[in-house]
mmCIF file of C-alpha atoms in Angstrom:
data_model
loop_
_atom_site.group_PDB
_atom_site.id
_atom_site.type_symbol
_atom_site.label_atom_id
_atom_site.label_comp_id
_atom_site.label_asym_id
_atom_site.label_seq_id
_atom_site.Cartn_x
_atom_site.Cartn_y
_atom_site.Cartn_z
ATOM 1 C CA LEU A 24 -61.682 -95.491 18.433
ATOM 2 C CA PRO A 25 -60.270 -97.141 15.312
ATOM 3 C CA LYS A 26 -58.581 -100.482 15.688
ATOM 4 C CA GLU A 27 -55.037 -101.341 14.737
ATOM 5 C CA GLY A 28 -54.867 -101.840 10.971
ATOM 6 C CA CYS A 29 -57.667 -99.382 10.175
ATOM 7 C CA LEU A 30 -57.219 -96.519 7.711
ATOM 8 C CA VAL A 31 -56.905 -93.177 9.475
ATOM 9 C CA ALA A 32 -56.425 -89.511 8.589
ATOM 10 C CA VAL A 33 -53.554 -87.437 9.952
ATOM 11 C CA ARG A 34 -54.217 -83.769 10.711
ATOM 12 C CA ALA A 35 -52.026 -80.893 11.863
ATOM 13 C CA GLU A 36 -53.158 -79.401 15.159
ATOM 14 C CA GLY A 37 -55.426 -76.442 14.542
ATOM 15 C CA ASN A 38 -56.370 -77.432 10.982
ATOM 16 C CA SER A 39 -59.310 -79.734 10.342
ATOM 17 C CA PHE A 40 -58.173 -80.853 6.876
ATOM 18 C CA ALA A 41 -56.284 -84.125 6.514
ATOM 19 C CA ALA A 42 -52.603 -83.815 5.641
ATOM 20 C CA ALA A 43 -52.066 -87.551 5.144
ATOM 21 C CA VAL A 44 -53.853 -90.906 5.047
ATOM 22 C CA GLY A 45 -52.351 -94.052 6.464
ATOM 23 C CA ARG A 46 -52.840 -97.358 8.267
ATOM 24 C CA LEU A 47 -52.825 -97.474 12.065
ATOM 25 C CA ARG A 48 -49.897 -99.571 13.339
ATOM 26 C CA MET A 49 -50.692 -99.583 17.063
ATOM 27 C CA ALA A 50 -53.727 -99.314 19.293
ATOM 28 C CA PRO A 51 -54.914 -95.689 19.767
ATOM 29 C CA ASN A 52 -54.680 -95.829 23.564
ATOM 30 C CA ALA A 53 -51.034 -96.923 23.251
ATOM 31 C CA ILE A 54 -49.938 -94.014 21.060
ATOM 32 C CA VAL A 55 -49.704 -91.316 23.737
ATOM 33 C CA GLY A 56 -46.359 -91.542 25.494
ATOM 34 C CA SER A 57 -45.098 -94.290 23.194
ATOM 35 C CA LYS A 58 -42.286 -94.390 20.670
ATOM 36 C CA GLY A 59 -42.276 -96.056 17.309
ATOM 37 C CA GLU A 60 -44.358 -96.038 14.137
ATOM 38 C CA ALA A 61 -47.972 -95.127 14.878
ATOM 39 C CA VAL A 62 -49.204 -94.740 11.296
ATOM 40 C CA GLU A 63 -47.902 -96.175 8.042
ATOM 41 C CA VAL A 64 -48.373 -93.235 5.655
ATOM 42 C CA LEU A 65 -49.899 -94.231 2.306
ATOM 43 C CA HIS A 66 -50.752 -90.854 0.759
ATOM 44 C CA PHE A 67 -49.793 -87.350 1.828
ATOM 45 C CA PHE A 68 -50.191 -83.716 0.834
ATOM 46 C CA GLY A 69 -47.679 -82.875 -1.903
ATOM 47 C CA ASP A 70 -46.990 -86.406 -3.195
ATOM 48 C CA ALA A 71 -47.370 -87.653 -6.780
ATOM 49 C CA LEU A 72 -51.028 -88.653 -6.322
ATOM 50 C CA TRP A 73 -51.820 -85.164 -5.028
ATOM 51 C CA GLU A 74 -50.064 -83.661 -8.043
ATOM 52 C CA VAL A 75 -51.831 -85.813 -10.623
ATOM 53 C CA MET A 76 -55.252 -85.037 -9.098
ATOM 54 C CA GLY A 77 -54.852 -81.299 -9.678
ATOM 55 C CA SER A 78 -52.885 -80.170 -6.603
ATOM 56 C CA PRO A 79 -55.857 -79.146 -4.406
ATOM 57 C CA ARG A 80 -55.005 -76.910 -1.444
ATOM 58 C CA PRO A 81 -57.344 -76.768 1.555
ATOM 59 C CA ALA A 82 -57.488 -73.648 3.712
ATOM 60 C CA GLY A 83 -54.252 -73.108 5.622
ATOM 61 C CA PHE A 84 -52.090 -75.217 3.271
ATOM 62 C CA ILE A 85 -49.590 -72.576 2.134
ATOM 63 C CA GLY A 86 -46.398 -73.507 0.323
ATOM 64 C CA ASP A 87 -45.052 -76.594 2.063
ATOM 65 C CA GLN A 88 -46.484 -75.593 5.441
ATOM 66 C CA ILE A 89 -49.813 -76.188 7.176
ATOM 67 C CA HIS A 90 -51.176 -73.291 9.223
ATOM 68 C CA PRO A 91 -53.981 -73.375 11.820
ATOM 69 C CA THR A 92 -57.398 -72.169 10.678
ATOM 70 C CA GLU A 93 -59.592 -72.668 13.736
ATOM 71 C CA ALA A 94 -61.221 -69.606 15.301
ATOM 72 C CA GLN A 95 -59.359 -67.860 18.115
ATOM 73 C CA GLU A 96 -62.269 -68.463 20.514
ATOM 74 C CA GLU A 97 -62.002 -72.225 20.078
ATOM 75 C CA LYS A 98 -58.265 -72.101 20.737
ATOM 76 C CA GLU A 99 -58.742 -70.136 23.953
ATOM 77 C CA GLU A 100 -61.349 -72.626 25.167
ATOM 78 C CA ARG A 101 -58.853 -75.425 24.722
ATOM 79 C CA GLY A 102 -56.101 -73.365 26.363
ATOM 80 C CA VAL A 103 -54.013 -73.248 23.219
ATOM 81 C CA LYS A 104 -52.202 -69.993 22.512
ATOM 82 C CA GLU A 105 -51.330 -69.124 18.951
ATOM 83 C CA GLU A 106 -49.468 -66.074 17.777
ATOM 84 C CA GLU A 107 -51.043 -66.113 14.350
ATOM 85 C CA ILE A 108 -54.336 -67.435 13.001
ATOM 86 C CA VAL A 109 -54.445 -68.070 9.263
ATOM 87 C CA GLN A 110 -57.964 -67.336 8.057
ATOM 88 C CA ALA A 111 -59.757 -68.742 5.032
ATOM 89 C CA PRO A 112 -58.624 -67.491 1.616
ATOM 90 C CA ALA A 113 -59.127 -63.754 1.366
ATOM 91 C CA PRO A 114 -61.572 -62.234 -1.107
ATOM 92 C CA GLU A 115 -59.992 -60.801 -4.218
ATOM 93 C CA ALA A 116 -60.716 -57.284 -2.953
ATOM 94 C CA GLU A 117 -58.326 -57.857 -0.026
ATOM 95 C CA VAL A 118 -55.491 -59.327 -2.049
ATOM 96 C CA LYS A 119 -53.837 -55.980 -2.701
ATOM 97 C CA ASP A 120 -53.666 -55.199 1.036
ATOM 98 C CA MET A 121 -52.279 -58.647 1.813
ATOM 99 C CA LEU A 122 -49.514 -58.201 -0.753
ATOM 100 C CA ASP A 123 -47.974 -55.428 1.356
ATOM 101 C CA GLN A 124 -46.658 -57.924 3.931
ATOM 102 C CA PRO A 125 -46.437 -61.395 2.374
ATOM 103 C CA ASP A 126 -44.184 -63.983 3.966
ATOM 104 C CA ARG A 127 -41.018 -65.187 2.286
ATOM 105 C CA ASP A 128 -42.638 -68.243 0.656
ATOM 106 C CA MET A 129 -45.470 -66.199 -0.785
ATOM 107 C CA THR A 130 -43.070 -63.557 -2.098
ATOM 108 C CA HIS A 131 -41.001 -66.231 -3.801
ATOM 109 C CA MET A 132 -44.083 -67.886 -5.333
ATOM 110 C CA ILE A 133 -45.435 -64.539 -6.595
ATOM 111 C CA GLN A 134 -42.057 -63.853 -8.198
ATOM 112 C CA ASN A 135 -42.093 -67.289 -9.844
ATOM 113 C CA LEU A 136 -45.570 -66.685 -11.248
ATOM 114 C CA GLU A 137 -44.648 -63.287 -12.649
ATOM 115 C CA GLU A 138 -41.422 -64.597 -14.195
ATOM 116 C CA CYS A 139 -43.227 -67.541 -15.794
ATOM 117 C CA LEU A 140 -45.810 -65.166 -17.245
ATOM 118 C CA LEU A 141 -43.056 -62.960 -18.708
ATOM 119 C CA GLN A 142 -41.274 -66.055 -20.033
ATOM 120 C CA ALA A 143 -44.490 -67.235 -21.708
ATOM 121 C CA CYS A 144 -45.161 -63.810 -23.204
ATOM 122 C CA LYS A 145 -41.670 -63.613 -24.700
ATOM 123 C CA THR A 146 -41.223 -67.214 -25.890
ATOM 124 C CA ARG A 147 -44.603 -68.916 -26.423
ATOM 125 C CA ILE A 148 -47.628 -66.650 -26.811
ATOM 126 C CA LYS A 149 -48.113 -64.916 -30.156
ATOM 127 C CA ASP A 150 -50.556 -62.111 -30.851
ATOM 128 C CA ARG A 151 -52.473 -64.440 -33.147
ATOM 129 C CA ASP A 152 -53.177 -66.679 -30.100
ATOM 130 C CA LEU A 153 -55.246 -63.927 -28.482
ATOM 131 C CA PRO A 154 -57.809 -63.796 -26.997
ATOM 132 C CA LEU A 155 -56.527 -66.504 -24.662
ATOM 133 C CA PRO A 156 -58.481 -67.995 -21.707
ATOM 134 C CA GLY A 157 -56.658 -67.604 -18.406
ATOM 135 C CA ASN A 158 -56.699 -71.324 -17.609
ATOM 136 C CA VAL A 159 -55.093 -72.088 -20.989
ATOM 137 C CA LEU A 160 -52.455 -69.427 -20.365
ATOM 138 C CA TYR A 161 -51.633 -70.973 -16.990
ATOM 139 C CA ALA A 162 -51.760 -74.691 -17.889
ATOM 140 C CA GLN A 163 -50.374 -74.702 -21.439
ATOM 141 C CA HIS A 164 -47.922 -71.795 -21.335
ATOM 142 C CA MET A 165 -46.878 -70.686 -17.849
ATOM 143 C CA ARG A 166 -46.436 -74.106 -16.217
ATOM 144 C CA PRO A 167 -44.535 -75.771 -19.098
ATOM 145 C CA CYS A 168 -42.047 -72.900 -19.407
ATOM 146 C CA ARG A 169 -41.199 -72.645 -15.697
ATOM 147 C CA ARG A 170 -37.601 -73.383 -14.693
ATOM 148 C CA ALA A 171 -36.743 -77.073 -14.465
ATOM 149 C CA GLY A 172 -37.117 -78.405 -10.935
ATOM 150 C CA SER A 173 -39.340 -75.499 -9.833
ATOM 151 C CA ASN A 174 -43.074 -75.284 -9.271
ATOM 152 C CA ILE A 175 -45.727 -72.592 -9.516
ATOM 153 C CA ASP A 176 -49.019 -72.626 -7.659
ATOM 154 C CA VAL A 177 -51.314 -69.607 -7.563
ATOM 155 C CA LYS A 178 -53.090 -71.134 -4.551
ATOM 156 C CA ALA A 179 -49.885 -70.745 -2.525
ATOM 157 C CA THR A 180 -50.104 -66.947 -2.844
ATOM 158 C CA PRO A 181 -52.487 -64.370 -1.382
ATOM 159 C CA PHE A 182 -54.268 -64.331 -4.736
ATOM 160 C CA LYS A 183 -55.638 -67.867 -4.260
ATOM 161 C CA LYS A 184 -57.357 -67.601 -7.658
ATOM 162 C CA LEU A 185 -55.909 -67.201 -11.136
ATOM 163 C CA SER A 186 -58.329 -64.363 -11.873
ATOM 164 C CA ALA A 187 -56.902 -62.340 -8.977
ATOM 165 C CA PHE A 188 -53.317 -62.895 -10.148
ATOM 166 C CA LEU A 189 -54.165 -61.844 -13.701
ATOM 167 C CA SER A 190 -55.948 -58.754 -12.381
ATOM 168 C CA HIS A 191 -52.737 -57.989 -10.462
ATOM 169 C CA VAL A 192 -50.544 -58.121 -13.595
ATOM 170 C CA GLU A 193 -53.183 -56.150 -15.505
ATOM 171 C CA GLU A 194 -52.743 -53.368 -12.933
ATOM 172 C CA LYS A 195 -48.987 -53.568 -13.567
ATOM 173 C CA GLY A 196 -49.730 -52.862 -17.235
ATOM 174 C CA TRP A 197 -48.486 -56.145 -18.692
ATOM 175 C CA LEU A 198 -51.729 -57.259 -20.303
ATOM 176 C CA ALA A 199 -55.420 -56.504 -20.742
ATOM 177 C CA LEU A 200 -58.343 -58.712 -19.696
ATOM 178 C CA LYS A 201 -61.779 -58.977 -21.248
ATOM 179 C CA LYS A 202 -64.230 -56.789 -19.382
ATOM 180 C CA ASN A 203 -67.294 -58.206 -17.615
ATOM 181 C CA SER A 204 -66.181 -61.801 -18.097
ATOM 182 C CA SER A 205 -66.815 -64.422 -15.426
ATOM 183 C CA ASP A 206 -63.572 -66.215 -16.379
ATOM 184 C CA PRO A 207 -60.350 -64.293 -17.070
ATOM 185 C CA ILE A 208 -59.556 -63.942 -20.775
ATOM 186 C CA VAL A 209 -56.382 -62.213 -21.964
ATOM 187 C CA THR A 210 -57.180 -59.951 -24.921
ATOM 188 C CA ARG A 211 -53.855 -58.146 -25.322
ATOM 189 C CA ILE A 212 -50.222 -58.302 -24.209
ATOM 190 C CA PHE A 213 -48.435 -54.963 -23.939
ATOM 191 C CA ARG A 214 -45.100 -56.017 -25.386
ATOM 192 C CA ASP A 215 -43.759 -52.463 -25.211
ATOM 193 C CA HIS A 216 -44.076 -52.398 -21.407
ATOM 194 C CA PRO A 217 -40.607 -51.952 -19.818
ATOM 195 C CA ASP A 218 -40.971 -55.127 -17.731
ATOM 196 C CA VAL A 219 -41.825 -57.159 -20.825
ATOM 197 C CA THR A 220 -39.203 -55.664 -23.146
ATOM 198 C CA SER A 221 -36.431 -55.975 -20.554
ATOM 199 C CA TRP A 222 -37.167 -59.606 -19.660
ATOM 200 C CA LYS A 223 -34.356 -61.968 -20.657
ATOM 201 C CA PRO A 224 -35.841 -65.457 -21.159
ATOM 202 C CA TRP A 225 -34.009 -68.451 -19.774
ATOM 203 C CA PRO A 226 -33.054 -71.088 -22.393
ATOM 204 C CA LYS A 227 -35.713 -73.522 -23.531
ATOM 205 C CA GLU A 228 -33.422 -76.385 -22.469
ATOM 206 C CA ALA A 229 -33.727 -75.140 -18.876
ATOM 207 C CA THR A 230 -37.540 -75.361 -18.781
ATOM 208 C CA ALA A 231 -39.563 -78.006 -16.983
ATOM 209 C CA GLU A 232 -41.194 -79.017 -20.269
ATOM 210 C CA VAL A 233 -37.871 -80.125 -21.759
ATOM 211 C CA GLU A 234 -36.686 -81.791 -18.555
ATOM 212 C CA GLU A 235 -39.919 -83.773 -18.214
ATOM 213 C CA SER A 236 -39.678 -84.915 -21.831
ATOM 214 C CA LYS A 237 -36.239 -86.331 -20.984
ATOM 215 C CA GLY A 238 -37.591 -88.000 -17.872
ATOM 216 C CA THR A 239 -34.906 -86.370 -15.721
ATOM 217 C CA ASP A 240 -36.993 -84.009 -13.616
ATOM 218 C CA SER A 241 -35.896 -84.620 -10.040
ATOM 219 C CA SER A 242 -38.747 -82.752 -8.376
ATOM 220 C CA PRO A 243 -40.905 -85.274 -6.483
ATOM 221 C CA THR A 244 -44.106 -83.324 -7.064
ATOM 222 C CA GLU A 245 -43.562 -83.489 -10.836
ATOM 223 C CA ALA A 246 -43.670 -87.304 -10.921
ATOM 224 C CA SER A 247 -46.715 -88.722 -12.672
ATOM 225 C CA ILE A 248 -48.788 -91.812 -11.991
ATOM 226 C CA GLN A 249 -49.654 -93.882 -15.064
ATOM 227 C CA ILE A 250 -53.133 -95.443 -15.040
ATOM 228 C CA GLU A 251 -54.421 -97.745 -17.780
ATOM 229 C CA VAL A 252 -57.544 -99.860 -18.174
ATOM 230 C CA VAL A 253 -56.883 -103.622 -18.136
ATOM 231 C CA TRP A 254 -58.873 -106.857 -17.780
ATOM 232 C CA ARG A 255 -58.140 -109.867 -15.574
ATOM 233 C CA ILE A 256 -57.569 -112.882 -17.820
ATOM 234 C CA GLY A 257 -58.098 -115.810 -15.446
ATOM 235 C CA LYS A 258 -60.980 -117.034 -17.608
ATOM 236 C CA LEU A 259 -58.698 -117.170 -20.658
ATOM 237 C CA LYS A 260 -56.524 -119.995 -19.304
ATOM 238 C CA PRO A 261 -57.351 -122.342 -22.246
ATOM 239 C CA LEU A 262 -56.230 -119.655 -24.711
ATOM 240 C CA LEU A 263 -53.049 -118.972 -22.719
ATOM 241 C CA GLU A 264 -52.199 -122.686 -22.701
ATOM 242 C CA GLU A 265 -52.660 -122.876 -26.461
ATOM 243 C CA LEU A 266 -50.399 -119.874 -26.987
ATOM 244 C CA LYS A 267 -47.948 -121.018 -24.283
ATOM 245 C CA THR A 268 -47.875 -117.535 -22.799
ATOM 246 C CA GLU A 269 -48.890 -115.704 -19.635
ATOM 247 C CA ALA A 270 -49.263 -112.187 -18.256
ATOM 248 C CA ALA A 271 -46.915 -111.109 -15.467
ATOM 249 C CA ASP A 272 -49.695 -109.438 -13.447
ATOM 250 C CA GLY A 273 -52.585 -111.566 -14.726
ATOM 251 C CA CYS A 274 -54.025 -108.693 -16.750
ATOM 252 C CA TRP A 275 -54.234 -107.653 -20.392
ATOM 253 C CA THR A 276 -54.859 -104.372 -22.120
ATOM 254 C CA ARG A 277 -57.186 -104.351 -25.105
ATOM 255 C CA GLU A 278 -54.134 -104.336 -27.374
ATOM 256 C CA ASP A 279 -52.730 -107.408 -25.572
ATOM 257 C CA CYS A 280 -56.010 -109.266 -26.064
ATOM 258 C CA ALA A 281 -56.230 -108.408 -29.757
ATOM 259 C CA ALA A 282 -52.618 -109.478 -30.318
ATOM 260 C CA ALA A 283 -53.235 -112.829 -28.588
ATOM 261 C CA LEU A 284 -56.413 -113.493 -30.607
ATOM 262 C CA LYS A 285 -54.580 -112.662 -33.828
ATOM 263 C CA ALA A 286 -51.757 -115.047 -32.927
ATOM 264 C CA TYR A 287 -54.290 -117.779 -32.146
ATOM 265 C CA ALA A 288 -56.196 -117.191 -35.400
ATOM 266 C CA ASP A 289 -52.930 -117.285 -37.363
ATOM 267 C CA SER A 290 -51.723 -120.522 -35.775
ATOM 268 C CA HIS A 291 -55.103 -122.278 -36.209
ATOM 269 C CA GLU A 292 -55.843 -120.828 -39.674
ATOM 270 C CA LEU A 293 -59.167 -119.306 -38.612
ATOM 271 C CA TRP A 294 -59.144 -116.404 -41.085
ATOM 272 C CA LEU A 295 -61.886 -116.752 -43.693
ATOM 273 C CA LYS A 296 -60.596 -117.667 -47.124
ATOM 274 C CA ASN A 297 -62.942 -115.239 -48.847
ATOM 275 C CA ASN A 298 -62.267 -112.412 -46.373
ATOM 276 C CA LYS A 299 -58.862 -112.273 -44.757
ATOM 277 C CA LYS A 300 -60.041 -109.585 -42.296
ATOM 278 C CA ARG A 301 -62.618 -111.782 -40.535
ATOM 279 C CA ILE A 302 -62.204 -114.713 -38.156
ATOM 280 C CA GLY A 303 -64.372 -117.811 -37.990
ATOM 281 C CA PRO A 304 -64.274 -118.778 -34.264
ATOM 282 C CA ASP A 305 -63.605 -122.383 -33.312
ATOM 283 C CA ALA A 306 -64.950 -124.159 -30.225
ATOM 284 C CA LEU A 307 -62.340 -122.594 -27.912
ATOM 285 C CA LEU A 308 -63.064 -119.035 -29.021
ATOM 286 C CA CYS A 309 -66.805 -119.654 -28.834
ATOM 287 C CA SER A 310 -66.363 -120.753 -25.203
ATOM 288 C CA LEU A 311 -64.631 -117.464 -24.416
ATOM 289 C CA ILE A 312 -67.423 -115.309 -25.787
ATOM 290 C CA SER A 313 -70.186 -114.243 -23.403
ATOM 291 C CA SER A 314 -72.922 -116.806 -22.951
ATOM 292 C CA GLU A 315 -75.344 -113.962 -23.525
ATOM 293 C CA LEU A 316 -74.092 -113.769 -27.132
ATOM 294 C CA GLU A 317 -75.282 -116.648 -29.246
ATOM 295 C CA VAL A 318 -72.606 -117.707 -31.693
ATOM 296 C CA GLN A 319 -74.459 -118.772 -34.802
ATOM 297 C CA SER A 320 -73.106 -121.309 -37.202
ATOM 298 C CA GLY A 321 -70.961 -119.639 -39.835
ATOM 299 C CA GLN A 322 -70.774 -116.358 -37.904
ATOM 300 C CA SER A 323 -67.528 -114.468 -38.307
ATOM 301 C CA TYR A 324 -65.872 -111.578 -36.442
ATOM 302 C CA SER A 325 -63.460 -108.814 -37.156
ATOM 303 C CA LEU A 326 -60.417 -108.929 -34.887
ATOM 304 C CA ASP A 327 -61.575 -105.828 -32.969
ATOM 305 C CA GLY A 328 -65.117 -107.163 -32.631
ATOM 306 C CA LEU A 329 -63.892 -110.507 -31.326
ATOM 307 C CA ALA A 330 -61.611 -108.785 -28.817
ATOM 308 C CA ASP A 331 -64.495 -106.629 -27.575
ATOM 309 C CA ASP A 332 -66.773 -109.661 -27.097
ATOM 310 C CA VAL A 333 -64.057 -111.555 -25.211
ATOM 311 C CA LEU A 334 -63.195 -108.601 -22.965
ATOM 312 C CA ARG A 335 -66.879 -108.084 -22.191
ATOM 313 C CA THR A 336 -66.781 -111.326 -20.206
ATOM 314 C CA LEU A 337 -63.724 -110.372 -18.118
ATOM 315 C CA PRO A 338 -63.460 -108.287 -14.923
ATOM 316 C CA LEU A 339 -62.302 -104.754 -15.713
ATOM 317 C CA CYS A 340 -59.718 -103.115 -13.467
ATOM 318 C CA HIS A 341 -56.909 -100.551 -13.614
ATOM 319 C CA ARG A 342 -53.159 -100.969 -13.698
ATOM 320 C CA VAL A 343 -51.440 -98.224 -11.709
ATOM 321 C CA THR A 344 -47.737 -97.616 -12.309
ATOM 322 C CA THR A 345 -46.093 -95.402 -9.692
ATOM 323 C CA PRO A 346 -42.923 -93.426 -10.432
ATOM 324 C CA GLN A 347 -39.660 -94.820 -9.065
#
């Protein structure tokens, strides 16, 4: 058994896929029959990290619910009775049959997808944009023009795949797909179809694209995590002391490093007189450059080249900014 403090996965009964990851806060043998916090949750299905990584949905993860996926025989052996077993995603051939009796969440999601497609057809996609790959249609047109605060996810419907959804709307007569293509490609939009001509688009100001540009989208799954490459600057203490500056988190981006080197070169007049774009390093800068690089007498550097050689000696890491 894991010990207190270990990282653990949290699973819903009847589904083998992890729904959350966290840190164990009490001994495993003390959890049963106890009250209190057993696991400190660090990452869970549906959070911002899940969204930024592409919103993957394991089998049984439908809408905001997790359904059991284990075989009925295994449930009977354990004495667990279930009224409904959610099987693995259905083949595309069975999607049409499944659409006859979808649950409320699936019906709502299918409606959202269809409305976003109609919105995209009326407000974004021009005939000159065709043929249009299905993934481009979904990512660059349907998702940005959805209603602010809403979400669309083809995996939360019986279709499971974008190709199945597009085949569905092709049967409705809204568009035409390229024949015998492994990936769906829209070749034509039937703008004279009654569903298309009668669609009344919602205002552009009410779309998620506009809301996100304002930074006012309140939907938690639309938050984004900012990740940037930085370098730890502990080795640059002599340079920091000369500049009388410091970094709040002990890290610099490449732009920060270049700006600091430029300030140092300006204050110590290290720019070459015959070439104002090159720096002649002094003893301090030479000490910051990798020992593997021999600094020859009279050698000069461009600002970018000097920054690259300095950063090459520093530990690379990533600065992660989480949404508030």
